[in-house]
Coordinates of C-alpha atoms in Angstrom, one line a residue:
Chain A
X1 CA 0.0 0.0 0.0
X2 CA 1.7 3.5 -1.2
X3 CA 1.3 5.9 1.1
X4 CA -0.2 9.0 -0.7
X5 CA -0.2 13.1 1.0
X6 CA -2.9 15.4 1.1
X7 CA -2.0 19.0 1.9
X8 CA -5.4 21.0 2.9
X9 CA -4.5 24.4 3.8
X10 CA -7.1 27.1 3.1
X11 CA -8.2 25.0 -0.1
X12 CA -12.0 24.0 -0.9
X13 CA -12.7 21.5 2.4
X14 CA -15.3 19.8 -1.1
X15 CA -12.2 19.4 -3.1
X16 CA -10.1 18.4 -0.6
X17 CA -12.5 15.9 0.6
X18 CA -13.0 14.3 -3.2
X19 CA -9.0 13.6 -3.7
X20 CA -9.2 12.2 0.1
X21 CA -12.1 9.6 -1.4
X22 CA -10.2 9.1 -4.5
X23 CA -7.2 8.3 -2.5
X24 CA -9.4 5.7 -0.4
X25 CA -10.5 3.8 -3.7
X26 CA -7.1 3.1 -5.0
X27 CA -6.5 2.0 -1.9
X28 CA -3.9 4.2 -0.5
X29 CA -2.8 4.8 2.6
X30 CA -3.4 8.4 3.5
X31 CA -1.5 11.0 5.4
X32 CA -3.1 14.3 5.9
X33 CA -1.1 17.2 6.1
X34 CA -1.4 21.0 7.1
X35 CA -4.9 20.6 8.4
X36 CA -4.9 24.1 10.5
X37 CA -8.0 22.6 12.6
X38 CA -10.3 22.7 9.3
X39 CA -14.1 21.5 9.4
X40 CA -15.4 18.4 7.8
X41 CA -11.8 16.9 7.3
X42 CA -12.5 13.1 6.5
X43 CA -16.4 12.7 6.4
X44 CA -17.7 9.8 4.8
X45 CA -14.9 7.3 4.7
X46 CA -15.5 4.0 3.1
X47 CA -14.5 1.0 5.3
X48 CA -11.0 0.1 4.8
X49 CA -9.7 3.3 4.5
X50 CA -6.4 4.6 6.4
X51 CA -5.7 8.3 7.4
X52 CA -3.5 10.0 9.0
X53 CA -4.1 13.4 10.0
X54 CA -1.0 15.5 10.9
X55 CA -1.6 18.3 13.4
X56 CA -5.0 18.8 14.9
X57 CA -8.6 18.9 12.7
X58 CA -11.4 20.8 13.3
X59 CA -15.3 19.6 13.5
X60 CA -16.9 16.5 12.8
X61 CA -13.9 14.8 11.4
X62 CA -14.7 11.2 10.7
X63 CA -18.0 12.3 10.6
X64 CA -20.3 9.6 9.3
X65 CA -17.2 6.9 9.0
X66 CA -18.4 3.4 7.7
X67 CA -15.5 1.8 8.8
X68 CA -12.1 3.8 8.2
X69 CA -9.0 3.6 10.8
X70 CA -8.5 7.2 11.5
X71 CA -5.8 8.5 13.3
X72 CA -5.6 12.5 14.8
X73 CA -1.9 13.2 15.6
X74 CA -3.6 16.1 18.2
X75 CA -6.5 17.3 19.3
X76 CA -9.7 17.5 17.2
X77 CA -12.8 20.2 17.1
X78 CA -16.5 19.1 18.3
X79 CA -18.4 16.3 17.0
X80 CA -15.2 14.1 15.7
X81 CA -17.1 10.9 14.7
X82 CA -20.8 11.6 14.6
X83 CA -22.4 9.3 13.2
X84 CA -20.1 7.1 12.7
X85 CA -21.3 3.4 11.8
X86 CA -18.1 1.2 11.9
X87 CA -14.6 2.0 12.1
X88 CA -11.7 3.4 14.4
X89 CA -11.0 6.7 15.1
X90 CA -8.3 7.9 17.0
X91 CA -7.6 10.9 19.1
X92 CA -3.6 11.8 20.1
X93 CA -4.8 14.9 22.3
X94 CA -8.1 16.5 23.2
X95 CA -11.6 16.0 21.5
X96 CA -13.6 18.6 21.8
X97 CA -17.9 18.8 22.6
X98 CA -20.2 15.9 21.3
X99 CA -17.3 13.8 20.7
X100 CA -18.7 10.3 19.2
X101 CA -22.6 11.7 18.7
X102 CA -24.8 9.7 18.0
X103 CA -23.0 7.3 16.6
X104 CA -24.3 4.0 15.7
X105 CA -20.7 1.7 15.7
X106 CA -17.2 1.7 15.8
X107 CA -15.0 3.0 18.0
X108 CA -13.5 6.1 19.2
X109 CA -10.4 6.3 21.5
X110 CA -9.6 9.8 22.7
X111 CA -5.7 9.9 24.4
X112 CA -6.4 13.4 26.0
X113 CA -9.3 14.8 27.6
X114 CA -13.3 14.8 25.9
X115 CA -15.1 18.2 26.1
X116 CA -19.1 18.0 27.5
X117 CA -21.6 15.8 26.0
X118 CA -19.3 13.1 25.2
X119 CA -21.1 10.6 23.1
X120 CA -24.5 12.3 23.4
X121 CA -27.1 10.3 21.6
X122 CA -25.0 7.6 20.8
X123 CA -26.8 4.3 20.1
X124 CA -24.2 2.0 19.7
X125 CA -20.2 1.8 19.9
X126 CA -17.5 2.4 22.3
X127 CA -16.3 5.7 23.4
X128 CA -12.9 5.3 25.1
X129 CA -11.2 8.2 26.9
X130 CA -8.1 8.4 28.7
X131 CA -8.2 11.6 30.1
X132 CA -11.9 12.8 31.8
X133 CA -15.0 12.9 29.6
X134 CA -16.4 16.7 30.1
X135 CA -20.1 17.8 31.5
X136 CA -23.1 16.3 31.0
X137 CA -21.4 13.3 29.1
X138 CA -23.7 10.6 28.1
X139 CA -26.3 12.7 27.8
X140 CA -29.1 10.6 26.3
X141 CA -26.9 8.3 25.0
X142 CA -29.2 5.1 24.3
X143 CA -26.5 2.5 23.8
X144 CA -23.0 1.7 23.7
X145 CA -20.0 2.4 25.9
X146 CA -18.5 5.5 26.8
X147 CA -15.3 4.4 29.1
X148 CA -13.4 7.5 30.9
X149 CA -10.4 6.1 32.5
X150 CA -9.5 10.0 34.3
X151 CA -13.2 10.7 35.5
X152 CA -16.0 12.5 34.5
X153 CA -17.1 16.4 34.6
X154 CA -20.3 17.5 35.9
X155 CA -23.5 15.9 35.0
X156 CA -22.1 13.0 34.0
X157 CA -24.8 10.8 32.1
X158 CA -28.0 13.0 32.4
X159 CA -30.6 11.3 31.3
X160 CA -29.1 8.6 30.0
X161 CA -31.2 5.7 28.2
X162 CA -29.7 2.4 27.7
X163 CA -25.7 3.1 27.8
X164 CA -23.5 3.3 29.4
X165 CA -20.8 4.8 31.2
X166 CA -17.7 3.4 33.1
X167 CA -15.7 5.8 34.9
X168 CA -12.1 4.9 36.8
X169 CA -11.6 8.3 38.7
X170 CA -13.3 10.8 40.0
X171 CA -16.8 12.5 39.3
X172 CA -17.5 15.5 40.0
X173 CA -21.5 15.3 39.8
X174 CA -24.1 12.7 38.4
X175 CA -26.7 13.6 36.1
X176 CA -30.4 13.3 36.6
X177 CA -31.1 9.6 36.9
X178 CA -28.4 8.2 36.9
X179 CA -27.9 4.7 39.0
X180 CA -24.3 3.5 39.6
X181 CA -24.5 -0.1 39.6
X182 CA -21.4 -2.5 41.0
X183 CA -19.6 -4.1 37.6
X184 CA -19.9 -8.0 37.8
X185 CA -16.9 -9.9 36.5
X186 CA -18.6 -10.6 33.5
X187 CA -19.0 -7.3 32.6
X188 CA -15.4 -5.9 33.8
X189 CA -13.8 -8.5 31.9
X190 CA -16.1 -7.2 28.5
X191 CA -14.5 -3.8 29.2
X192 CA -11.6 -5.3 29.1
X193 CA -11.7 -6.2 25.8
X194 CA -12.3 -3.5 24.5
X195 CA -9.5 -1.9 26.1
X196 CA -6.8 -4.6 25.5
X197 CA -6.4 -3.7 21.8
X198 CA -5.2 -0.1 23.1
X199 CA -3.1 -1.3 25.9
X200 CA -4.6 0.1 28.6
X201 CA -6.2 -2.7 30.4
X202 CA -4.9 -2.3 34.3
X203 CA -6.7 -4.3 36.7
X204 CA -6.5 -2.2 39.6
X205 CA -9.0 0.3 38.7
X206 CA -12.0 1.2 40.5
X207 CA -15.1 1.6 38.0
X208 CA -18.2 3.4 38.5
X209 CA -20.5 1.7 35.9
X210 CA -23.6 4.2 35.6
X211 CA -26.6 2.9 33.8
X212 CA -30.2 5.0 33.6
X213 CA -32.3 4.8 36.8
X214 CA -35.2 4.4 34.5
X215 CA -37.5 6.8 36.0
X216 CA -36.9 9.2 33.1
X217 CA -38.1 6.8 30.2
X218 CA -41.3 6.7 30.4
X219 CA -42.1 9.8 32.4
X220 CA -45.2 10.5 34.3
X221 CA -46.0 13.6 34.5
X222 CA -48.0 14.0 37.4
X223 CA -45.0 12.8 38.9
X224 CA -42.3 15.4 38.6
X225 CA -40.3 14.5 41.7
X226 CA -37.8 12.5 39.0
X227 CA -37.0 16.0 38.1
X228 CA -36.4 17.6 41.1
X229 CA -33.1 15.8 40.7
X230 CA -32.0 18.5 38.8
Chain B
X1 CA -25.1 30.7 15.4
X2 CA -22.7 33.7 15.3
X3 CA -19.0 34.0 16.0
X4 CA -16.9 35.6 18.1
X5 CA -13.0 36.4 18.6
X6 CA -10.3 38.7 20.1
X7 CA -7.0 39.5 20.0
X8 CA -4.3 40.5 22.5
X9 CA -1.0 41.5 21.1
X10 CA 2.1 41.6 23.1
X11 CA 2.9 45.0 21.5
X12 CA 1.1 47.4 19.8
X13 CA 0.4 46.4 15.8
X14 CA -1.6 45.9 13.4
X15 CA -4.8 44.2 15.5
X16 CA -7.1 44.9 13.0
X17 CA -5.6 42.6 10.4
X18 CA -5.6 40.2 12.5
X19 CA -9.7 40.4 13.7
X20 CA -10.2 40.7 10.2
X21 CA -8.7 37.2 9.7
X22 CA -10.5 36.1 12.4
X23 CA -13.6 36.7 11.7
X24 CA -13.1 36.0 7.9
X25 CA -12.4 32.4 9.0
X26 CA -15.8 32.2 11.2
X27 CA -17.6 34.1 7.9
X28 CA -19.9 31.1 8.1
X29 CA -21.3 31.0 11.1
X30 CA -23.0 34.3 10.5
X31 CA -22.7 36.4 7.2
X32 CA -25.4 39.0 8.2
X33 CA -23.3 41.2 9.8
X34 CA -19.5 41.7 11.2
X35 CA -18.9 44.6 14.0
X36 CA -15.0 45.0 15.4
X37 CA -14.0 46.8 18.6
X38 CA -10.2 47.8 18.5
X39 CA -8.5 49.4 21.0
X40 CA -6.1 51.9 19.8
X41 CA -3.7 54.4 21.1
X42 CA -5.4 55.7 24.3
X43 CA -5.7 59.4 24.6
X44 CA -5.2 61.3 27.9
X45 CA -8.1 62.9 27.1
X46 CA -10.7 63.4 24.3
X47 CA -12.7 60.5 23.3
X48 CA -13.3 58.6 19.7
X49 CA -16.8 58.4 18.3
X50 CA -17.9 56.3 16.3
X51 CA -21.5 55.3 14.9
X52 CA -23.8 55.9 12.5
X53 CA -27.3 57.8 10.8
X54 CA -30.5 56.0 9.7
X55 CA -31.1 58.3 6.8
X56 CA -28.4 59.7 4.6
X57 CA -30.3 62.1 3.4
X58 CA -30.4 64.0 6.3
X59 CA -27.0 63.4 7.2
X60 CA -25.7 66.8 7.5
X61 CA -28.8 68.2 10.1
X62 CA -28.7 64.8 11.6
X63 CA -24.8 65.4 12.7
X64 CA -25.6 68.9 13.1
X65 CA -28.3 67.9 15.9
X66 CA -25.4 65.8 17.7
X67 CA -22.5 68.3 17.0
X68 CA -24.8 70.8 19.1
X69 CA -25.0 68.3 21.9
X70 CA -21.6 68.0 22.4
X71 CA -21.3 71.3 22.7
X72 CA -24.1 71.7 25.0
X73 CA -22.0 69.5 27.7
X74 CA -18.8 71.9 27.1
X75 CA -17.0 69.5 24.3
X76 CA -16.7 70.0 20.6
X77 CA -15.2 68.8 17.8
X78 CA -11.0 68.0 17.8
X79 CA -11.6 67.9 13.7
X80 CA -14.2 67.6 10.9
X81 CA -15.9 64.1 11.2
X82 CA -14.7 61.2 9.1
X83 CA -18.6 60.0 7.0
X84 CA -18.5 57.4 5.5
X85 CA -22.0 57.7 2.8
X86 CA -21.6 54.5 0.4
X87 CA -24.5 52.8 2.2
X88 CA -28.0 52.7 0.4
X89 CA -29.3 54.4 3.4
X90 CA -27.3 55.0 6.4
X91 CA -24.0 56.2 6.7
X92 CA -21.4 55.8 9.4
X93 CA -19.4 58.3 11.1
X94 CA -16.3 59.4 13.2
X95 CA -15.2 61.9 15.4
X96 CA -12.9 63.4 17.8
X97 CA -13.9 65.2 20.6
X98 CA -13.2 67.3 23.6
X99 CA -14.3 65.8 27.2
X100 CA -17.9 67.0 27.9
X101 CA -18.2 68.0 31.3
X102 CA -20.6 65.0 32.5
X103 CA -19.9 61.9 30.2
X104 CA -22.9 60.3 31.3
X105 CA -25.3 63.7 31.6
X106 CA -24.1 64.3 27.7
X107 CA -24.5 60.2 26.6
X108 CA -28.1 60.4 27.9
X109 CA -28.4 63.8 26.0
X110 CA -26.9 62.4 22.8
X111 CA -29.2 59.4 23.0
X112 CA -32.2 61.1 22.8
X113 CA -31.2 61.5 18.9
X114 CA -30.8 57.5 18.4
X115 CA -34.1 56.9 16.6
X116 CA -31.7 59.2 13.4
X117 CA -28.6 58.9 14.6
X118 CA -26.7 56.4 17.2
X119 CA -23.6 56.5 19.1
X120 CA -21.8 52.9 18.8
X121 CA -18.6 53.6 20.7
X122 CA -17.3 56.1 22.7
X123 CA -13.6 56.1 24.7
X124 CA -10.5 56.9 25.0
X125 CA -9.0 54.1 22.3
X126 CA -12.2 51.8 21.8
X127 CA -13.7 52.5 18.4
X128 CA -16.6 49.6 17.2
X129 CA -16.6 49.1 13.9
X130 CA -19.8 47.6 12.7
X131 CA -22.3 46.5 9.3
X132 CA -24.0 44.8 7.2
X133 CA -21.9 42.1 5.2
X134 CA -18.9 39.9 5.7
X135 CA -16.0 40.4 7.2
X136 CA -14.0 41.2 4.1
X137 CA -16.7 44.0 2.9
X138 CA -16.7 45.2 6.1
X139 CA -13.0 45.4 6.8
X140 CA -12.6 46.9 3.6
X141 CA -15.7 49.3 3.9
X142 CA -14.0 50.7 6.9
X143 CA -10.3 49.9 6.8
X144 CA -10.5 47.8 9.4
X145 CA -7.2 46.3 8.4
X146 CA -5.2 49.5 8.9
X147 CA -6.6 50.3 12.3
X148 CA -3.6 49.3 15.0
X149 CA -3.9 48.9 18.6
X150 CA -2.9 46.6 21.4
X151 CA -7.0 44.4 21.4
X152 CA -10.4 44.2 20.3
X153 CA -13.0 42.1 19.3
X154 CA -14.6 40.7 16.7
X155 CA -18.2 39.5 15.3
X156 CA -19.6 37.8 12.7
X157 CA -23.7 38.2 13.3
X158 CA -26.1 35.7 12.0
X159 CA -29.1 37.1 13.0
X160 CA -32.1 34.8 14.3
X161 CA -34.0 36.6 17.0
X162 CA -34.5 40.0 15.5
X163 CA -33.4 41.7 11.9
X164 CA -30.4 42.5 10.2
X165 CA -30.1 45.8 11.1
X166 CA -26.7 47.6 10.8
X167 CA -26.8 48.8 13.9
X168 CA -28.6 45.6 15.3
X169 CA -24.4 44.3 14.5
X170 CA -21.9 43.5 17.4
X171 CA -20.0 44.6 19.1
X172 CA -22.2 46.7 21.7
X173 CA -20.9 49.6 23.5
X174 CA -21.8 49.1 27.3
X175 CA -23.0 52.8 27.4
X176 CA -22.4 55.1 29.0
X177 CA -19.0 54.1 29.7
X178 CA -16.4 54.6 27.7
X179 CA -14.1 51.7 26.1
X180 CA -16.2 48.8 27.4
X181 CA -17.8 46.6 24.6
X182 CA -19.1 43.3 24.2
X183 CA -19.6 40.7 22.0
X184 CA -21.6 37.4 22.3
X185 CA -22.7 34.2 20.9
X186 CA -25.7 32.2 21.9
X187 CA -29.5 33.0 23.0
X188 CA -30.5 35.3 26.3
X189 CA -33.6 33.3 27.1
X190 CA -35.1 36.3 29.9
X191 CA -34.2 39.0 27.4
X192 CA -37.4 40.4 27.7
X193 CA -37.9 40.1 31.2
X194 CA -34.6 41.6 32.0
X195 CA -35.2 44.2 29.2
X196 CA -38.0 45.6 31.3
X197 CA -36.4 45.9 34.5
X198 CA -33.4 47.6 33.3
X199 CA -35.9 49.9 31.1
X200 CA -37.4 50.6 34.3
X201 CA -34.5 51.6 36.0
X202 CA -33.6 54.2 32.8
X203 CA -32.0 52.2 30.8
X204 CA -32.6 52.6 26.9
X205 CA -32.3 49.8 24.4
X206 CA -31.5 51.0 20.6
X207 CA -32.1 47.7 19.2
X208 CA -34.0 44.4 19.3
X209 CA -30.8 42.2 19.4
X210 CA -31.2 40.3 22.8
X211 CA -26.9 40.6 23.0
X212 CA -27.4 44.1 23.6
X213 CA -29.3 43.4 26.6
X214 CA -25.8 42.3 28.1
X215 CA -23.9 45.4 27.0
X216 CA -26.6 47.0 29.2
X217 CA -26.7 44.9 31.7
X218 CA -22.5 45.2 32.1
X219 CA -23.7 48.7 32.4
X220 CA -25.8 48.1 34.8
X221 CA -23.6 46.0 37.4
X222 CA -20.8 48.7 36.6
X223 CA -23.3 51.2 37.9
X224 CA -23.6 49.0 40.8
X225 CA -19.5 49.1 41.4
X226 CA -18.8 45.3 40.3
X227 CA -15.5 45.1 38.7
X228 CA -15.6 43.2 35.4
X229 CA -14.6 39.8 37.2
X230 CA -17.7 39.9 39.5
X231 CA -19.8 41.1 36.9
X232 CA -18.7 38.2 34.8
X233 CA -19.2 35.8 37.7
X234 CA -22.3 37.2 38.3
X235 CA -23.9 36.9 34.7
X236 CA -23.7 33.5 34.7
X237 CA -26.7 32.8 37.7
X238 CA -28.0 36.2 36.7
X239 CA -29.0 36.0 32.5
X240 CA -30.7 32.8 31.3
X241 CA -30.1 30.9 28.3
X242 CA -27.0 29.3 26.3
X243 CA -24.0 32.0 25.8
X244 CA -20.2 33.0 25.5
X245 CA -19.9 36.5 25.8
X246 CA -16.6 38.9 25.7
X247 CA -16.5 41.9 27.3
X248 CA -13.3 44.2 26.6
X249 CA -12.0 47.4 28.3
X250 CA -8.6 49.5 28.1
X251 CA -7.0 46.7 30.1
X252 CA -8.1 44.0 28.5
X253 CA -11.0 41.2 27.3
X254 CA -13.0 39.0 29.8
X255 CA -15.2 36.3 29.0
X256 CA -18.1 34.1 30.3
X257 CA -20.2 31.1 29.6
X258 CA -23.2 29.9 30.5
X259 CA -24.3 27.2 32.8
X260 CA -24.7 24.3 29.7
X261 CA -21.6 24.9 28.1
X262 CA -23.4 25.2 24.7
X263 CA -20.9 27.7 23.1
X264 CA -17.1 27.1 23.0
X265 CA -14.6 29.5 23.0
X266 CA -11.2 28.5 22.0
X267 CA -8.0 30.1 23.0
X268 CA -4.2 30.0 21.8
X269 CA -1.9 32.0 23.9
X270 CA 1.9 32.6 23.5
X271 CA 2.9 34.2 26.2
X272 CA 0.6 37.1 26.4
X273 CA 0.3 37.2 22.5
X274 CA -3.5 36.4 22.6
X275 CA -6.0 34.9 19.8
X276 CA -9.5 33.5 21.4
X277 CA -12.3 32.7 18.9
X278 CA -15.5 30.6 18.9
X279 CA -13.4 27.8 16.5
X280 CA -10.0 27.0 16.2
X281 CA -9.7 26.9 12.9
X282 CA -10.0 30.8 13.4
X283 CA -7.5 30.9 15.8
X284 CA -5.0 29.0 13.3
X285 CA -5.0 32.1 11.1
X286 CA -3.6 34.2 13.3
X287 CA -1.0 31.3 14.9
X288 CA -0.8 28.8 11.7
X289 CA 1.9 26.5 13.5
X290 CA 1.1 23.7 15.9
X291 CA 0.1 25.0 19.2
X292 CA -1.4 24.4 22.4
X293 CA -4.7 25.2 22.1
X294 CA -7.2 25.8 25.1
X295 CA -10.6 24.7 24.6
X296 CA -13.2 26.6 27.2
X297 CA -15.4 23.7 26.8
X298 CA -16.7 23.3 30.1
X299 CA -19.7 25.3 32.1
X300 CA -20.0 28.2 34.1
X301 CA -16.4 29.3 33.0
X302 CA -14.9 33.0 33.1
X303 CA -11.9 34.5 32.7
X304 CA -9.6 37.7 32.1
X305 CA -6.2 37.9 29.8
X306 CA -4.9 41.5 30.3
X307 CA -3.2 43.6 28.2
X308 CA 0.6 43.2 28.5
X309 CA 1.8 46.6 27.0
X310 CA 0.0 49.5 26.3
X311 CA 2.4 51.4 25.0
X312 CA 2.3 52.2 21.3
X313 CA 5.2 51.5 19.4
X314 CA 7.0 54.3 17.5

């Protein structure tokens, strides 16, 4: 596979984006280069693609990903794999807000720190963060994994529906109906697996698995004392 | 949407280039209108006008009528005024002028004129900048570009809760005092509500825009003796909805967010040498290398860079 260099600069994000897609059907593997944090870097990648992207990106790159391997040398803007249906994305540094939304597969692994609303709306996937997940993450998210291995911001998992999220370290506040439930065995060794393949599986941690409490699903509302939680 | 920026230089330069840039790069979250407050040279005395009249064809009686009130207050006029008439039907203006005896006695005076013709900025080096268009038309309407200074801000408008008005454009001059402007991105949910107790308490609003609310409401707490950082603090319990606003003075640019941390504000800084703006990609125009970037992604967040050196350069 030849590697093949795409220099983005102030050009056309459109143009830049069609020799990116013609790169991924010879089969090429591609390195990204000047990126100045530009929008929309990398958006619909076919499955089987390869990028590298030197430098940091700006939003929603690997937007909409059916099954790419992305890599981010640094950080990257909000939204950096909505959508997302298969594939790997990789973060080196930060991710910014509504990192992994609503995405339906895949995986994202963040090395830094995740901004608020990490993996809002996702329905299926695994978020992993090694660095804290930022306020309100989880918010809504209605399946998957989001995994936050340096703790979790305010609000963590408002409202969640039927993810859910592990955090080793800290929280600083839970989210409206949010039930932290002990991790079996079982269900430790299943995050394990998703962590092995990025080396960071380590025994001694102590996980807080929150799942919803339920009371928000189907809610009554004569009955508002779920939201006096707030 | 809407997006905002500012710029600190270490030394005195060319800050207008630079907010141009920035703003250019954040064109498309609002193309309605673009405002810039720059802070130049402060004076030891005198202040910079700057602002505009709703009809052009009344232009000359219209700055007549304001020319008179300055004088009324024991200022006038350091030089003819700089108009600027290529505008369908306002035109902008520009003026130098002695200190009136009673800044705030002559502001309220001078405002009784704003339904033909509006003060926008009034200080000692802030002059705001603002108008229909794009960055680029706007810059090169003005000369934004040329203007130098040590900070300032920068807006790109896109307008969703009243019209595209030029003077409807950011920044906003907390009136009446001098050099202190704002700029803001996001929704003020109570902007009526609030609009009617600060109306109440003599307050007037030029404009629909609900950002104006907090140039008025800086106003307001400044009346009251907070000092920016509490008035910062304070905004974000006090003024519902989802917002990062900017306020700037002669000593620097503050910021806030709101309690959802809906808006992101993004920040390089090299050691006093300053670019914040609502993306980074922004940001990267002015700093195009690899840097650290901060990301102010998280709630309830304020904070004040300073201006390091005042001093013009020769």
């Amino acid at each position: 596979m030849s590697e093949y260099v795409v220099d983005v600069g102030q050009r056309h994000i459109r143009e830049v984006n069609e020799e990116i897609q013609e790169a991924c059907k010879r089969g090429d593997k591609i390195r990204v280069v000047n990126t100045l944090s530009r929008h929309n870097l990398g958006v619909g990648l076919p499955p089987g693609a390869d990028l590298y992207f030197e430098g940091s990106v700006g939003y929603y790159c690997g937007g909409l990903n059916t099954g790419a391997r992305v890599e981010v040398e640094r950080n990257a803007g909000w939204a950096v794999g909505e959508g997302m249906s298969d594939g790997h994305i990789t973060i080196g540094g930060y991710a910014g807000m509504s990192c992994g939304a609503a995405m339906m597969g895949g995986t994202i692994h963040v090395k830094g720190d995740a901004g608020p609303r990490c993996g809002v709306a996702m329905k299926a996937g695994n978020i992993v963060v090694e660095g804290k997940i930022g306020y309100q993450s989880g918010f809504m998210a209605h399946s998957g994994r989001i995994i936050a291995l340096g703790g979790a911001g305010e609000s963590c998992a408002d409202a969640l529906w039927a993810a859910e999220v592990w955090v080793a370290g800290d929280v600083d506040s839970y989210g409206v109906d949010v039930q932290i439930k002990e991790p079996t065995a079982e269900e430790v060794a299943e995050v394990d697996e998703i962590l092995a393949p990025l080396g960071l599986v380590d025994s001694s941690r102590n996980w807080r698995k929150m799942v919803s409490g339920e009371r928000l699903w189907y809610f009554e509302s004569r009955d508002a004392s779920a939201w006096l939680m707030i | 949407m809407c997006g905002i920026a500012g710029r600190i230089l270490n030394a005195p330069g060319k800050v207008g280039r630079d907010l141009v840039e920035l703003m250019d790069a954040q064109e498309h979250r609002g193309a309605d209108s673009t405002g810039f407050a720059i802070y130049g040279t402060p004076r030891d005395t005198g202040y910079v006008l700057r602002g505009m009249g709703f009809d052009k064809a009344k232009m000359d009686a219209d700055v007549a009528d304001l020319v008179n009130v300055i004088r009324d207050h024991g200022a006038d006029l350091l030089g003819d005024p700089q108009l600027l008439t290529d505008s369908a039907a306002h035109f902008c203006f520009r003026m130098e002028i002695s200190d009136p005896r009673d800044l705030k006695a002559w502001v309220a005076d001078a405002d009784t004129l704003t339904d033909r013709i509006e003060i926008q900025s009034c200080g000692r080096s802030l002059e705001i900048i603002k108008d229909v268009g794009g960055a680029i038309a706007v810059a090169d309407k003005h000369g934004v570009r040329d203007m130098e200074g040590t900070h300032g801000l920068g807006h790109a408008r896109l307008a969703t809760e009243s019209s595209v008005l030029p003077n409807a454009s950011h920044p906003f001059w907390a009136r009446p005092f001098s050099d202190v402007a704002i700029v803001h991105n996001g929704q003020i949910t109570d902007y009526f509500t609030w609009r009617e107790k600060l109306e109440r308490r003599g307050y007037r609003f030029l404009t629909g825009n609900d950002s104006e609310l907090i140039a008025v409401w800086v106003s307001d707490q400044m009346k009251d003796g907070l000092t920016m950082e509490q008035a910062l603090k304070k905004s974000i319990t006090s003024i519902d909805g989802v917002f990062t606003f900017m306020i700037a003075n002669t000593d620097g640019i503050g910021f806030a967010k709101d309690r959802f941390a809906m808006k992101p504000l993004v920040v390089i800084d090299h050691g006093g040498d300053l670019a914040m703006a609502t993306e980074e990609q922004a940001v990267r125009r002015v700093f195009a290398e690899e840097s650290d970037v901060i990301n102010y992604d998280g709630p309830s967040l304020t904070g004040i860079w300073g201006v390091g050196n005042l001093a013009m350069a020769a």
